[in-house]
mmCIF file of N, CA and C in Angstrom:
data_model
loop_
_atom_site.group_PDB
_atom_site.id
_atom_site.type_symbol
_atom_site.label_atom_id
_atom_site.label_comp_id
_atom_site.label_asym_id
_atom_site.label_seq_id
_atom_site.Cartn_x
_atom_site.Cartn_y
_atom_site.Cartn_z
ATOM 1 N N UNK A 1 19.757 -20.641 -2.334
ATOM 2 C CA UNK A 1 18.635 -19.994 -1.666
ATOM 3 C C UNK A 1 17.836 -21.034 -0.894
ATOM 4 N N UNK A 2 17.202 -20.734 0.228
ATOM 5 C CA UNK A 2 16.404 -21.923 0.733
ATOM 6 C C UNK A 2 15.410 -21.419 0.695
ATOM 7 N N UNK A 3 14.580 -23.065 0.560
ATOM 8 C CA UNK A 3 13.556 -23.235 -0.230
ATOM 9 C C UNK A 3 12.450 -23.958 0.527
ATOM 10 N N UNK A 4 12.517 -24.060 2.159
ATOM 11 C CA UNK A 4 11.446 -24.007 3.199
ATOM 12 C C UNK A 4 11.753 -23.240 3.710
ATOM 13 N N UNK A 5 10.050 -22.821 4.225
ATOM 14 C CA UNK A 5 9.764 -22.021 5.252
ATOM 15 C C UNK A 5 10.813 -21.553 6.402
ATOM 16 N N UNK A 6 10.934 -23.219 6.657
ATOM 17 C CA UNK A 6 11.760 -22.988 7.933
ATOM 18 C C UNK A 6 13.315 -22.417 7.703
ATOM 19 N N UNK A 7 13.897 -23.114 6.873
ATOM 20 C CA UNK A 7 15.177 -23.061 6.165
ATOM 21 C C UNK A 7 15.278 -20.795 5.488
ATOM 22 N N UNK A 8 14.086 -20.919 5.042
ATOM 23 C CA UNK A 8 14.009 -18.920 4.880
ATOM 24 C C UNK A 8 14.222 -18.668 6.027
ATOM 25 N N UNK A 9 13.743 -18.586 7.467
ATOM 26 C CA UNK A 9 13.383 -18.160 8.611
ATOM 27 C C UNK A 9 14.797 -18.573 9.321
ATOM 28 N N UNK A 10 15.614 -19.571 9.165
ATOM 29 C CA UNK A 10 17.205 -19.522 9.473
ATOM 30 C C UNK A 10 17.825 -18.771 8.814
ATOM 31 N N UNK A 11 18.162 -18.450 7.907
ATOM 32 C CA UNK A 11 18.589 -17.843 7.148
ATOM 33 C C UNK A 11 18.379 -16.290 7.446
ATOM 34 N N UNK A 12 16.982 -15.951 7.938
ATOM 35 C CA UNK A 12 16.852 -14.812 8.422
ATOM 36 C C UNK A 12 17.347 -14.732 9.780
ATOM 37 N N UNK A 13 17.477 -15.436 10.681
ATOM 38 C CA UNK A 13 18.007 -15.514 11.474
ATOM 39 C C UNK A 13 19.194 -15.321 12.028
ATOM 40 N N UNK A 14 19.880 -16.130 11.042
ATOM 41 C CA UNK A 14 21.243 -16.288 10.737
ATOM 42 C C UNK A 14 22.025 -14.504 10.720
ATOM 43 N N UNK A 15 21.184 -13.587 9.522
ATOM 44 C CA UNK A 15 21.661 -12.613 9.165
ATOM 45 C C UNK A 15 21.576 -11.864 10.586
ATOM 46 N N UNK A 16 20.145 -11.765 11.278
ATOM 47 C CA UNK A 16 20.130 -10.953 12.285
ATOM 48 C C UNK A 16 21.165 -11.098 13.368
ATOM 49 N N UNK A 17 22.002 -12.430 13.726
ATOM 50 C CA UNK A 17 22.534 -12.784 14.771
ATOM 51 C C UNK A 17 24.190 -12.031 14.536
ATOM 52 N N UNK A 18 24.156 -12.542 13.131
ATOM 53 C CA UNK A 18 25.854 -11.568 12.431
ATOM 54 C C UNK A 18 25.505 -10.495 12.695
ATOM 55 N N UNK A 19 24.529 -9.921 12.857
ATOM 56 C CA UNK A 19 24.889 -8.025 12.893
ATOM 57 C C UNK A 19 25.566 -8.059 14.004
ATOM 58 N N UNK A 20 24.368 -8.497 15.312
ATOM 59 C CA UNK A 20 24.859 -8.491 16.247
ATOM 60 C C UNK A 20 26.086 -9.153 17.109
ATOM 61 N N UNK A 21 26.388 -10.019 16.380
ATOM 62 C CA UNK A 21 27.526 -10.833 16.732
ATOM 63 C C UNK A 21 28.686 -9.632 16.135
ATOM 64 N N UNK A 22 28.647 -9.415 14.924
ATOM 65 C CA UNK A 22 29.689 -8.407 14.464
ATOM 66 C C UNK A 22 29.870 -7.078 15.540
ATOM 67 N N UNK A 23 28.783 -6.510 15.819
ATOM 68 C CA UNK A 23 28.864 -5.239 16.203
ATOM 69 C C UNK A 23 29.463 -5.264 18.156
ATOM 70 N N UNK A 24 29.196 -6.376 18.679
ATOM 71 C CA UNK A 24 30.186 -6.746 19.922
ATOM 72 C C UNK A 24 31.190 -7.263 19.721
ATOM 73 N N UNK A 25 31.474 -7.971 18.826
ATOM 74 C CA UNK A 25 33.358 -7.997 18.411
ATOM 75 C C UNK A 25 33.673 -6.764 17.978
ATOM 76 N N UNK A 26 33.358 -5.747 17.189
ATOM 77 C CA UNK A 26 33.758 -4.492 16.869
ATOM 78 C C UNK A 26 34.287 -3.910 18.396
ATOM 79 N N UNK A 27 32.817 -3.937 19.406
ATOM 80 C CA UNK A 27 32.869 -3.241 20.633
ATOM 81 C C UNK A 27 34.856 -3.763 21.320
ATOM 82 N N UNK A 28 34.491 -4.663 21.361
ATOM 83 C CA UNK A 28 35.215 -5.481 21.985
ATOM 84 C C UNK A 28 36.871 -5.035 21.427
ATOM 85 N N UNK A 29 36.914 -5.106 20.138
ATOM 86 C CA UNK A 29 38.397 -4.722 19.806
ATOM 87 C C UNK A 29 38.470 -2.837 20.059
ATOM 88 N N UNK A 30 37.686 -2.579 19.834
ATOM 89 C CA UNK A 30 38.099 -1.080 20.091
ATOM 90 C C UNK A 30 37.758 -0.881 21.983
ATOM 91 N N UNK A 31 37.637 -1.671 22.694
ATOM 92 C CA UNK A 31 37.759 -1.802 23.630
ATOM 93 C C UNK A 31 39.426 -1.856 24.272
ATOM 94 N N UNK A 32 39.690 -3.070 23.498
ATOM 95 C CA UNK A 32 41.262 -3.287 23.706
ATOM 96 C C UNK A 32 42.158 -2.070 23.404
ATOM 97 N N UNK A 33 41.862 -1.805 22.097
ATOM 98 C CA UNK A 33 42.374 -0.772 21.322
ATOM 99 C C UNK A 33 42.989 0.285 22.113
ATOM 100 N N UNK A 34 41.577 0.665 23.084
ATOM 101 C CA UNK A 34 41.434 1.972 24.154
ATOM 102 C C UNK A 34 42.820 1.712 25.241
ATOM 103 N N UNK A 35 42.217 0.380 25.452
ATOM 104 C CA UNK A 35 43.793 0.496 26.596
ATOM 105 C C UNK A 35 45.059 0.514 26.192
ATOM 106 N N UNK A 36 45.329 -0.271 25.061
ATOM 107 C CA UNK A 36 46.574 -0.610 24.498
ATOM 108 C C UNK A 36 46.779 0.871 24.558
ATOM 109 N N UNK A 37 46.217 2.039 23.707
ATOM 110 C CA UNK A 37 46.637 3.753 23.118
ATOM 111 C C UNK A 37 46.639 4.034 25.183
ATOM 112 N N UNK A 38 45.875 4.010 26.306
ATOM 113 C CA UNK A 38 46.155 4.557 27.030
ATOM 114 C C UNK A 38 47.980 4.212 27.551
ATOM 115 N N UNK A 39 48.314 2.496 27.713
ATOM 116 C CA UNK A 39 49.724 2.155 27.896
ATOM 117 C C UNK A 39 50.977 2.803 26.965
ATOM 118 N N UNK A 40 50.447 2.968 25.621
ATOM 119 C CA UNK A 40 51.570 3.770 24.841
ATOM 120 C C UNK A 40 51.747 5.044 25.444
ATOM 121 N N UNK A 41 50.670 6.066 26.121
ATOM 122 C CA UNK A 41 50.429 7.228 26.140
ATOM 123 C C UNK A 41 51.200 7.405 27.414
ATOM 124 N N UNK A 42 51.426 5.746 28.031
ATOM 125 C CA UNK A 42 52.392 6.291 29.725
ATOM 126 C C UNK A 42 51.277 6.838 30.998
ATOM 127 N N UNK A 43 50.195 6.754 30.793
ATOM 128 C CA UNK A 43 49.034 7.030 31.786
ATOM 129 C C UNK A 43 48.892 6.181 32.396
ATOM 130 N N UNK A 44 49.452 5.409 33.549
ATOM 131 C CA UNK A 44 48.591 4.730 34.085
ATOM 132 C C UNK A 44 47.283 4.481 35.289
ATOM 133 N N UNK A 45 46.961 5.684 35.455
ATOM 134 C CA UNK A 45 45.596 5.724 36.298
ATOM 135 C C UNK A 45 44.819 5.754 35.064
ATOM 136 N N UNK A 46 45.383 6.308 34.134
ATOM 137 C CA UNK A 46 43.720 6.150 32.751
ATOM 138 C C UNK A 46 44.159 4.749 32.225
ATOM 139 N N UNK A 47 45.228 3.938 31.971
ATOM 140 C CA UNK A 47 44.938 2.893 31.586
ATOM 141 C C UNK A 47 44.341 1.819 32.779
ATOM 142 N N UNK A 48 44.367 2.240 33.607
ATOM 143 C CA UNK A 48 43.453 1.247 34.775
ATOM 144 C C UNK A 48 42.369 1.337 34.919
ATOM 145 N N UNK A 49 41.845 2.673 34.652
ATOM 146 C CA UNK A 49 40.294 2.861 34.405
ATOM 147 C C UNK A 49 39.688 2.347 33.262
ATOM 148 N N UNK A 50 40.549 2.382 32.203
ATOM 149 C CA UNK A 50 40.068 1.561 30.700
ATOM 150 C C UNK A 50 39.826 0.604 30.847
ATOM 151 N N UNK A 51 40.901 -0.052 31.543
ATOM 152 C CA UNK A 51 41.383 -1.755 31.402
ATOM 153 C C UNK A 51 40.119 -2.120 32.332
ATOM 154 N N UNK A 52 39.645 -1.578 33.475
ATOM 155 C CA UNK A 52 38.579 -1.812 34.421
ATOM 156 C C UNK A 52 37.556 -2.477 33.514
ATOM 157 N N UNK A 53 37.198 -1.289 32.424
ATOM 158 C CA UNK A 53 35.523 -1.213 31.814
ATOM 159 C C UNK A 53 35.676 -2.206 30.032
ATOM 160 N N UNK A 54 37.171 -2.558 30.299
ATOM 161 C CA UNK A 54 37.428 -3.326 29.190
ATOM 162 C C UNK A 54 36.993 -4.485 29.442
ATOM 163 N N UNK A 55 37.835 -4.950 30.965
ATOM 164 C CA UNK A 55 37.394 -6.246 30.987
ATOM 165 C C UNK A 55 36.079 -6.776 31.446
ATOM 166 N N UNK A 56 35.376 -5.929 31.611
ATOM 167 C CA UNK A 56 33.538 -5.730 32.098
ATOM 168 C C UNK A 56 33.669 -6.539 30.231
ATOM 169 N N UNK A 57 33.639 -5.750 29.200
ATOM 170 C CA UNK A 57 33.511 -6.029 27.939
ATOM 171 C C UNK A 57 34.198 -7.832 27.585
ATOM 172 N N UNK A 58 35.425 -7.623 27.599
ATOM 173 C CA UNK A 58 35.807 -8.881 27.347
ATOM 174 C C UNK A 58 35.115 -9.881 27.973
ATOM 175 N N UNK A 59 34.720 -9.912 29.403
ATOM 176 C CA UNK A 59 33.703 -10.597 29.947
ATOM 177 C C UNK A 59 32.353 -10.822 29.375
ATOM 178 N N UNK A 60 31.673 -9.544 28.950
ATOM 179 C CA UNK A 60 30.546 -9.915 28.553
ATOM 180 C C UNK A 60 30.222 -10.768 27.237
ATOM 181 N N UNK A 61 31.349 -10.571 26.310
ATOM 182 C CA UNK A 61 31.521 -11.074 25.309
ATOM 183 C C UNK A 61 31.604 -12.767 25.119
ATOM 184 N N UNK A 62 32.636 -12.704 26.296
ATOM 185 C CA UNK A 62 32.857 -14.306 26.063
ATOM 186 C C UNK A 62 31.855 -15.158 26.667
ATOM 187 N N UNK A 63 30.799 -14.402 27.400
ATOM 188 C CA UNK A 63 29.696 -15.127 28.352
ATOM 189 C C UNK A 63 29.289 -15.489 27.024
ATOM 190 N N UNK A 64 28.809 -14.839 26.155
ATOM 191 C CA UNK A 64 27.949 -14.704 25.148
ATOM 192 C C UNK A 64 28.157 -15.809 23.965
ATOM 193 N N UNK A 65 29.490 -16.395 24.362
ATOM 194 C CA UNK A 65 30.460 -16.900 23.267
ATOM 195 C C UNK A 65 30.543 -16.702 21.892
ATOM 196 N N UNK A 66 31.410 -15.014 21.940
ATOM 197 C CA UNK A 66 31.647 -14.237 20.920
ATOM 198 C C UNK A 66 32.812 -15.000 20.206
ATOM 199 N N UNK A 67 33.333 -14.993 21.791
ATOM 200 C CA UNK A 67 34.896 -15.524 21.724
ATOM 201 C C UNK A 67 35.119 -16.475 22.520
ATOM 202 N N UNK A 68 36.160 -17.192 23.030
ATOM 203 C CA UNK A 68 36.464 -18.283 23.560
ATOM 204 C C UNK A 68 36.622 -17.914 25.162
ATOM 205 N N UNK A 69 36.136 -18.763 25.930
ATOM 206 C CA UNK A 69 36.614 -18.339 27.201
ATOM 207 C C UNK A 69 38.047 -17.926 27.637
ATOM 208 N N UNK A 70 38.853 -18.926 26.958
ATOM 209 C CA UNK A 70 40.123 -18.885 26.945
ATOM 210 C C UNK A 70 41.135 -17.655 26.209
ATOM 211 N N UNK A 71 40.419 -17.516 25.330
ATOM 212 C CA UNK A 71 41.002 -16.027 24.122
ATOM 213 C C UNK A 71 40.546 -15.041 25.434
ATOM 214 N N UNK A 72 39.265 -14.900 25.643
ATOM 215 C CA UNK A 72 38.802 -13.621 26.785
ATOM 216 C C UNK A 72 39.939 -13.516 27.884
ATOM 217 N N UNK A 73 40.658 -14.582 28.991
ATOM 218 C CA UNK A 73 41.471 -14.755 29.773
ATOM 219 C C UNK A 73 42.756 -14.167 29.149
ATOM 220 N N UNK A 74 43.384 -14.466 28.305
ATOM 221 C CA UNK A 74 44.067 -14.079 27.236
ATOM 222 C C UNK A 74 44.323 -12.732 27.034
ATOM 223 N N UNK A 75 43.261 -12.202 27.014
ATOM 224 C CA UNK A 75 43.288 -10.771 26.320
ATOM 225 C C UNK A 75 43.636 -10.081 27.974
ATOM 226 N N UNK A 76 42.491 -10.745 28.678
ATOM 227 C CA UNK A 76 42.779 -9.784 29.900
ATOM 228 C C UNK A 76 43.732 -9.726 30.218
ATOM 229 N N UNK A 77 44.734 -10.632 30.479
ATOM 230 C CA UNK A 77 45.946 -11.163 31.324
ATOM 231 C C UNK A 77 46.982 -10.165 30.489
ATOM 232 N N UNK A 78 47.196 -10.486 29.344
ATOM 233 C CA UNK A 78 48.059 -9.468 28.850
ATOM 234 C C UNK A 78 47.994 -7.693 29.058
ATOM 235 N N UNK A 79 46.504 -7.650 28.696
ATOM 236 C CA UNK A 79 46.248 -6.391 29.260
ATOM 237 C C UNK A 79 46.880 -6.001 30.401
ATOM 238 N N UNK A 80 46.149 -6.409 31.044
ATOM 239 C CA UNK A 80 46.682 -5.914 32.685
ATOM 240 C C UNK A 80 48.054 -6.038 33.017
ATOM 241 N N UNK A 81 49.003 -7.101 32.456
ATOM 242 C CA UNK A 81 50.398 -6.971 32.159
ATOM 243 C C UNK A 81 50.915 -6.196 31.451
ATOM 244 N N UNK A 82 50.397 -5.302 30.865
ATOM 245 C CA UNK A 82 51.168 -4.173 30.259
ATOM 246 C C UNK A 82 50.531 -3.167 31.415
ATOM 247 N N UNK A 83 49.328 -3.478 31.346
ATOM 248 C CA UNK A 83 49.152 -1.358 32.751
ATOM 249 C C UNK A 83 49.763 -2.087 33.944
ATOM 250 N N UNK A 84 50.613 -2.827 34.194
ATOM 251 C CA UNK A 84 51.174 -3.200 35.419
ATOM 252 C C UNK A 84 52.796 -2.671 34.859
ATOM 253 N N UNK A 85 53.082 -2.883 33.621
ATOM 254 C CA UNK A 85 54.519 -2.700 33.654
ATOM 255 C C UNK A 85 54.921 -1.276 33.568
ATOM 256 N N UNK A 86 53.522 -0.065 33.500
ATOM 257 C CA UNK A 86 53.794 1.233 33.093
ATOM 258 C C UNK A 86 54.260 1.602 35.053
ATOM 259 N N UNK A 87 55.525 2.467 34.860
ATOM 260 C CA UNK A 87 55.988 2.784 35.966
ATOM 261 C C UNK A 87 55.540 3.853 36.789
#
């Protein structure tokens, strides 16, 4: 347990930042999620519209450094290589 002021007040800190840190990685994978189910589904004007507002997400995320700049590039690139390979 901490046992200054200041050291309580990180700690509170700390907790508030995990919510929010958790709850945009949540965003973020069920983001992916969305496109991956539109490419299985063989849609590709709806997986291009997903993948659009996904990578708005993956972007915002990694500004934030949820995730790595490099993991964010990553995710996109594959993405968009699969709604590119739907015929």
């Amino acid at each position: 347990m901490a046992n200054t002021a200041q050291a309580r007040k990180r700690a509170r800190q700390s907790v508030e930042r995990n919510k929010h840190n958790s709850s945009l990685r949540s965003m973020l994978r069920t983001a992916i999620k969305r496109v991956r189910q539109a490419v299985e589904a063989g849609d590709k004007a709806a997986a291009t519209a997903v993948l659009q507002k996904t990578t708005s997400v993956i972007d915002r995320v990694a500004d934030k450094n949820i995730i790595h700049k490099n993991k964010a590039a990553r995710h996109k690139s594959r993405l968009s290589a699969a709604v590119k390979s739907l015929a």
